[in-house]
Coordinates of C-alpha atoms in Angstrom, one line a residue:
X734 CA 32.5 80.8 185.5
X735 CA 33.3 79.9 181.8
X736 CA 29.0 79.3 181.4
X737 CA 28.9 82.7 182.8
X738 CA 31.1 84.8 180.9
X739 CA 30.0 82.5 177.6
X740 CA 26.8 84.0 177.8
X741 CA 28.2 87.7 178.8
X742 CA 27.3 87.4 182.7
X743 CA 30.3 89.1 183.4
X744 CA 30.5 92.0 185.6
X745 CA 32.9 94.7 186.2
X746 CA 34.0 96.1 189.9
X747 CA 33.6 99.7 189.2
X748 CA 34.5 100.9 193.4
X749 CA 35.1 99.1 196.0
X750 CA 35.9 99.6 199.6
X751 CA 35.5 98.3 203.3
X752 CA 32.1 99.2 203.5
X753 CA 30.4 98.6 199.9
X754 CA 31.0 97.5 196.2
X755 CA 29.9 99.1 192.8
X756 CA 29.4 96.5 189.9
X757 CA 28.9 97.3 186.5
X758 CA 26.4 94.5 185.1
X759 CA 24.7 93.7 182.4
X760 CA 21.5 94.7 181.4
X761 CA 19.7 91.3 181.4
X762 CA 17.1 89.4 182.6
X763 CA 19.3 87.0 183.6
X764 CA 21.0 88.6 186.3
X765 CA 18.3 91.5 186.8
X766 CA 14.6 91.3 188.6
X767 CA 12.2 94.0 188.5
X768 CA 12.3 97.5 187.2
X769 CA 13.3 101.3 188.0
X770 CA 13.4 101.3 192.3
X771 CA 13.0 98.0 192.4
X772 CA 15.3 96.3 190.5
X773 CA 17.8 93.9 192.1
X774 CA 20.4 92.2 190.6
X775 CA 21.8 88.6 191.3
X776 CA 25.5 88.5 191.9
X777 CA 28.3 85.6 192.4
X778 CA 31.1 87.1 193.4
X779 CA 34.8 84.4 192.1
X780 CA 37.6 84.8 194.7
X781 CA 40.5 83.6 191.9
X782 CA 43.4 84.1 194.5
X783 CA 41.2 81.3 197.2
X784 CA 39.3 79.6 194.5
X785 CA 36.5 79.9 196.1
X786 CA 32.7 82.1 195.5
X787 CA 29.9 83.4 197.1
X788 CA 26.5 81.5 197.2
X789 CA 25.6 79.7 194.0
X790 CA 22.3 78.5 195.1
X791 CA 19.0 80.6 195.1
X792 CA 18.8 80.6 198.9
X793 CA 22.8 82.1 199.5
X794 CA 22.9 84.1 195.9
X795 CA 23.7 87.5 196.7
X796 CA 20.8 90.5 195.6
X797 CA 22.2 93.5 195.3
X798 CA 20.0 97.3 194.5
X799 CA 20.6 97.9 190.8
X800 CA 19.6 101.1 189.1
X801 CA 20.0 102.0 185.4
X802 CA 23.7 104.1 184.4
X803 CA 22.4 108.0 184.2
X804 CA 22.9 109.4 180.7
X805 CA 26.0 111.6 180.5
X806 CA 25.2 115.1 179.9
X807 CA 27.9 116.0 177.6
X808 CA 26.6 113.1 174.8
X809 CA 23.5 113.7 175.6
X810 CA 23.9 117.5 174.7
X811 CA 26.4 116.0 171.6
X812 CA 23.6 114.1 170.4
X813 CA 21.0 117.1 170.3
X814 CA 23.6 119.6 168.8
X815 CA 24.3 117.0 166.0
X816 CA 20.3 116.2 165.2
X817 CA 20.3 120.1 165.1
X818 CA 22.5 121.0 162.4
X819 CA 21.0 118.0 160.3
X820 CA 18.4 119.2 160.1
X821 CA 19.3 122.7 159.1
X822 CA 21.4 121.1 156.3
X823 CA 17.9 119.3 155.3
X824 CA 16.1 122.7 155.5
X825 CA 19.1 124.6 153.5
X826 CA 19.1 121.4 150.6
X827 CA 15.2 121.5 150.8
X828 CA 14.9 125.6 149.7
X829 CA 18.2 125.6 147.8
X830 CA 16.9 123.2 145.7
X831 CA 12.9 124.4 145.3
X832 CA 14.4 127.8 144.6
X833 CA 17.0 126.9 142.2
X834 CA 14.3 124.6 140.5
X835 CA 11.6 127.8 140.0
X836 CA 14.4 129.8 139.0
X837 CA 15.1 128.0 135.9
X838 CA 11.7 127.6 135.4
X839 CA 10.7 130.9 135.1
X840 CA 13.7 132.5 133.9
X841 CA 14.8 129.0 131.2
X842 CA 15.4 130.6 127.5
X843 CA 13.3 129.6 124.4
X844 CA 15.0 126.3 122.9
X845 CA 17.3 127.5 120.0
X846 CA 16.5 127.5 116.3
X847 CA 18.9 125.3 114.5
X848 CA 19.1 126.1 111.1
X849 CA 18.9 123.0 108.5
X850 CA 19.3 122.9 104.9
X851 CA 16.3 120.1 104.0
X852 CA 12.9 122.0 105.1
X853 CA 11.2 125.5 106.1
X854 CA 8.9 125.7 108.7
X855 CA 7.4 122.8 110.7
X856 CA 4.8 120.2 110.0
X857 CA 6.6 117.8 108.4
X858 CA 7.2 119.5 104.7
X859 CA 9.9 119.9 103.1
X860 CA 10.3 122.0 99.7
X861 CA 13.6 122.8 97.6
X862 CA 14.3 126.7 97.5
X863 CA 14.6 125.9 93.5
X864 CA 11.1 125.5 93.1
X865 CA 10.3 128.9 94.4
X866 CA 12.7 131.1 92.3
X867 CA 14.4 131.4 95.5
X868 CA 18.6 131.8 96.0
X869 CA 19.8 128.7 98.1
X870 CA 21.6 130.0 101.0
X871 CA 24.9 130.2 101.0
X872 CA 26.8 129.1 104.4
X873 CA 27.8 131.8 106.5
X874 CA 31.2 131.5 107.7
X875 CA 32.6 134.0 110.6
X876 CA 35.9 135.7 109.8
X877 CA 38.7 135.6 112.4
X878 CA 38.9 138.4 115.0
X879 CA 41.7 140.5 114.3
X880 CA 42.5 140.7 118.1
X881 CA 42.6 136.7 118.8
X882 CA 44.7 136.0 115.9
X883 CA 48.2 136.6 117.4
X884 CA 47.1 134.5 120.3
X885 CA 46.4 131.8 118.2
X886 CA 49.3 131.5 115.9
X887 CA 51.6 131.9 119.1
X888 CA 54.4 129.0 118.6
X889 CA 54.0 126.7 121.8
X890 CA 55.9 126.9 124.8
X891 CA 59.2 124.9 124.1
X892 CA 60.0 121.5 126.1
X893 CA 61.8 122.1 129.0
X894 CA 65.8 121.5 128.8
X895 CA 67.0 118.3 130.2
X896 CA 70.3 117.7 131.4
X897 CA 71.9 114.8 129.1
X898 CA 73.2 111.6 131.0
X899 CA 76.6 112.0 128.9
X900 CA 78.4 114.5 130.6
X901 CA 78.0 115.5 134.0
X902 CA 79.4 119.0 135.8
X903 CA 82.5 120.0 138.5
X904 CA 81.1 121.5 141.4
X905 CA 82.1 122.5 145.2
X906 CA 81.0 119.6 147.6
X907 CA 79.1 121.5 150.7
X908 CA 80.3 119.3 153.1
X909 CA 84.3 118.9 152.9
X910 CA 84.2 122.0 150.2
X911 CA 86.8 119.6 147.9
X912 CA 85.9 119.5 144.3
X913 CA 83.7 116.9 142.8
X914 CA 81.5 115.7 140.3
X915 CA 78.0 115.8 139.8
X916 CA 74.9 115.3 136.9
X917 CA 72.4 118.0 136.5
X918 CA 69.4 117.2 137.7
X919 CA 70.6 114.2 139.1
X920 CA 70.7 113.2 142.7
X921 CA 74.7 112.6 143.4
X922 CA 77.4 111.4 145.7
X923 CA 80.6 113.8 146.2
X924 CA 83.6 111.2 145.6
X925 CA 85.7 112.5 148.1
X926 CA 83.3 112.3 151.5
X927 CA 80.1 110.2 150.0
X928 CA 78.0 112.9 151.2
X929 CA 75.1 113.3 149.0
X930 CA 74.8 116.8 146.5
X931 CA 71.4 118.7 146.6
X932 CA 70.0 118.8 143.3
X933 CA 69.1 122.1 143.2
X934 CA 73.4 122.9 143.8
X935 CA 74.4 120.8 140.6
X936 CA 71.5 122.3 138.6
X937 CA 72.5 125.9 139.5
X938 CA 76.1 125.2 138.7
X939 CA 78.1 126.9 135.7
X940 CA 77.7 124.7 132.7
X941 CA 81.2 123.2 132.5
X942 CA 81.0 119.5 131.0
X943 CA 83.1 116.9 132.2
X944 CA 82.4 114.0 129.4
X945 CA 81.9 110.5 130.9
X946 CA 83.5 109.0 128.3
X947 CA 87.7 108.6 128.1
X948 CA 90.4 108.9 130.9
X949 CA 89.1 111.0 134.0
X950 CA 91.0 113.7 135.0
X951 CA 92.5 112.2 138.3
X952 CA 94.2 115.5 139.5
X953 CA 90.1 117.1 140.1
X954 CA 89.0 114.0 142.1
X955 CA 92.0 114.0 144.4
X956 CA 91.6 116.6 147.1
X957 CA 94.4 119.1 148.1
X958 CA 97.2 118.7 150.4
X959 CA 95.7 120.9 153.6
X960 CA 98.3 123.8 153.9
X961 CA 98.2 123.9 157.5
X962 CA 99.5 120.7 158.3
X963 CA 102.8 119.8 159.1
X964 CA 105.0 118.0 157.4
X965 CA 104.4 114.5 158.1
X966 CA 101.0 114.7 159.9
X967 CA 98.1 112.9 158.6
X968 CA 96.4 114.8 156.4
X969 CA 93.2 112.3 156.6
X970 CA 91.8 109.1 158.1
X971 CA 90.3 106.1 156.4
X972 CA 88.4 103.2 158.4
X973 CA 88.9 99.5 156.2
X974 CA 85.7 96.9 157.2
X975 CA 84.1 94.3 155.8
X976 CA 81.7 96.6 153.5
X977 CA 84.0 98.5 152.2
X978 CA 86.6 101.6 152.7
X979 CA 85.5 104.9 154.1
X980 CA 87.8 108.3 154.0
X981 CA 87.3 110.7 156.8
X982 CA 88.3 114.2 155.5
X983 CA 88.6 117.3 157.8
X984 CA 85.5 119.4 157.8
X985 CA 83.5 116.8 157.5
X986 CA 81.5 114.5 159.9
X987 CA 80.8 111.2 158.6
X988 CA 78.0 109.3 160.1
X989 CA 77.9 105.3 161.2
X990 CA 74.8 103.6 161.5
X991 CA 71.8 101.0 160.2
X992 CA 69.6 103.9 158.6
X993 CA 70.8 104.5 155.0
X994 CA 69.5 108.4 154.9
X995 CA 71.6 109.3 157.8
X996 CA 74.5 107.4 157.7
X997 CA 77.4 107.8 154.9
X998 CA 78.6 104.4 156.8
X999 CA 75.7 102.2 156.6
X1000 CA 75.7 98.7 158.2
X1001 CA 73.3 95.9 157.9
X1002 CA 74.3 94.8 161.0
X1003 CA 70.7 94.6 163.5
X1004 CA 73.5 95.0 166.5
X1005 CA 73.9 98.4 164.7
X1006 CA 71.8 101.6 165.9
X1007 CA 69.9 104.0 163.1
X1008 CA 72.9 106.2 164.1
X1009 CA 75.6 104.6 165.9
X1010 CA 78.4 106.6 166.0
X1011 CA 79.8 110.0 164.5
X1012 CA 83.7 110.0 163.2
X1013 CA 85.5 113.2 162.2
X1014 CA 88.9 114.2 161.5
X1015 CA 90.5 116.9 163.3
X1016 CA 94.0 118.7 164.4
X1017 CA 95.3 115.3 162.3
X1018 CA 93.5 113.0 164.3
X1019 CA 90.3 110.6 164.5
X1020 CA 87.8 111.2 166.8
X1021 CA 84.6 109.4 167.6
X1022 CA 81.7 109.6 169.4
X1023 CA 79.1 107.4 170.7
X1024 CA 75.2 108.4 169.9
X1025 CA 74.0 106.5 172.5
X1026 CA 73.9 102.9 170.8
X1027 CA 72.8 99.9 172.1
X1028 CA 75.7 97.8 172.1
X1029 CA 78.1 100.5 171.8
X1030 CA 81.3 101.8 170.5
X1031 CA 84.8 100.4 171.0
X1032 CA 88.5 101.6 170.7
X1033 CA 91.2 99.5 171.3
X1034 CA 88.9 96.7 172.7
X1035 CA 87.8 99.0 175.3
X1036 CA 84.1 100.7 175.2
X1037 CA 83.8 104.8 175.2
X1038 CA 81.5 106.6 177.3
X1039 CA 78.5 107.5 174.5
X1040 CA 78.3 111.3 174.1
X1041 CA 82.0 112.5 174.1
X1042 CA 84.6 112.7 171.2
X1043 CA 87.3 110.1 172.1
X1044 CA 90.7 110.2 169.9
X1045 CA 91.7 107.3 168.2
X1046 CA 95.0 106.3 168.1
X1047 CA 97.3 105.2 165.2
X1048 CA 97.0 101.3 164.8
X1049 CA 93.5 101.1 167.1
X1050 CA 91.1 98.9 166.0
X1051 CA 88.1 100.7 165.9
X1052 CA 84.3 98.4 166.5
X1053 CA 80.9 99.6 166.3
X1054 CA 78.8 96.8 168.3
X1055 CA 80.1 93.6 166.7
X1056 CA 81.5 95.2 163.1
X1057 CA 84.9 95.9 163.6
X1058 CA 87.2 98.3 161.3
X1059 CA 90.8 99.1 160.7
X1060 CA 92.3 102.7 161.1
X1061 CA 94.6 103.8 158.0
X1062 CA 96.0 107.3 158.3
X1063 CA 97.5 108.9 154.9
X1064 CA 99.7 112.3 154.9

């Protein structure tokens, strides 16, 4: 079998039923005698389940009808379309070009006279205008065009304005709506929820600078007290891990997950989903919800159901797969 399929005397079982066998062979005089009705083909047929064969001897080999694979109609009629419009592309090239070609032939101008200084006429002579009485030439140069000349002198356009890197802008964060900072034409991070700020919404901005340099004003990165919650509720949520802290602010949903561009929480973690989990802070309380993860979220040691917002409560550890997190709730 391994001579056989070395040389590419391997055939393919194409149909096959109770009653006959198609075989896809291949076209060589190896395995086929004869031509057009009366070629035959010589077949071994390999049993690997039974390890066992038909006839491998010239008496017992099996000789089957073979006929040549009919042409399929569609490639054949592929085939002809394509040699078609080759060759009416040849034919178009062919007379675009002839034509083009006798049209600047017939039609070409005289080649210009360029005036020089050092001879008149052809043949090779060459005369100074002094020796004739004659006036040299003075050059002729063109005056400006009255019209062109305010286009010319125009000033060019002035650079376009850059935002400097010293100072950067207060603006309204779109996602938890606190105010935060940002650089024009910068790509930036609100400080309060770590969602990122569209360019386009610090560039269109009123242009109130904030200098880098000094003592930030701590009052403007500090959100507000929310009005409507009572006194003593928690007025936000902040999960502690091993990467780092993360606040949870109401009106805001914050992401967990391996994929960096969805995920304000983003873990290294391969246990970790592109999105793991979704957290938000509500009615002063934590909530979170499964997206379907792998190895799932857990509160209190226990896994959620993925789909559903679950509360967390005060002092719950809260684990996403095997990275686990502390809950801090500040009024």
């Amino acid at each position: 079998m391994q001579t056989l399929i070395s040389q590419n005397m391997r055939a393919t079982a194409k149909d096959t039923n109770d009653e006959f066998a198609l075989f896809d062979v291949p076209d060589d005089p190896k395995l086929i005698d004869g031509a057009n009705e009366n070629a035959v083909a010589h077949i071994i047929i390999l049993d690997n389940k039974a390890y066992r064969s038909s006839g491998r001897d010239p008496k017992t080999i099996l000789t089957l009808k073979a006929k040549k694979t009919p042409l399929n109609p569609m490639l054949v009629g592929l085939g002809a379309f394509g040699v078609v419009v080759i060759l009416l592309l040849l034919i178009l090239l062919i007379r675009g070009g002839g034509g083009g070609g006798g049209r600047r032939k017939s039609g070409s101008a005289p080649a210009p006279v360029v005036a020089g200084g050092a001879g008149y006429g052809g043949g090779g002579y060459s005369a100074s205008p002094s020796q004739y009485g004659e006036t040299p030439a003075v050059p002729y140069t063109p005056s400006p065009d009255p019209a062109a000349a305010p286009e010319a002198a125009a000033p060019p356009a002035p650079p376009p304005v850059v935002a400097s890197s010293s100072g950067v802008i207060e603006i309204t964060c779109p996602s938890c709506h606190m105010t935060t900072m940002a650089t024009p034409g910068q790509p930036s991070v609100c400080f309060s929820c770590g969602q990122p700020i569209p360019v386009e919404l610090a560039s269109a901005a009123p242009a109130r600078p904030y200098p880098l340099t000094g003592e930030l004003n701590q009052a403007a990165l500090t959100p507000p007290p929310n009005p409507y919650a009572a006194p003593g509720q928690p007025t936000r949520a902040t999960i502690v891990g091993p990467v780092g802290q993360f606040p949870i602010l109401p009106g805001s949903e914050v992401r967990v997950g391996r994929d960096p561009l969805q995920c304000t929480v983003a873990l290294t973690e391969p246990r970790i989903s592109g999105v793991h989990s979704t957290l938000k802070f509500e009615a002063s309380n934590l909530w979170v919800r499964d997206e379907q993860s792998n190895n799932g979220t857990y509160v209190g040691g226990e896994r959620i159901a993925p789909g559903a917002w679950t509360l967390v409560p005060s002092g719950q550890a809260l684990r996403f797969g095997p990275v686990e997190f502390d809950v801090r709730f500040e009024s």
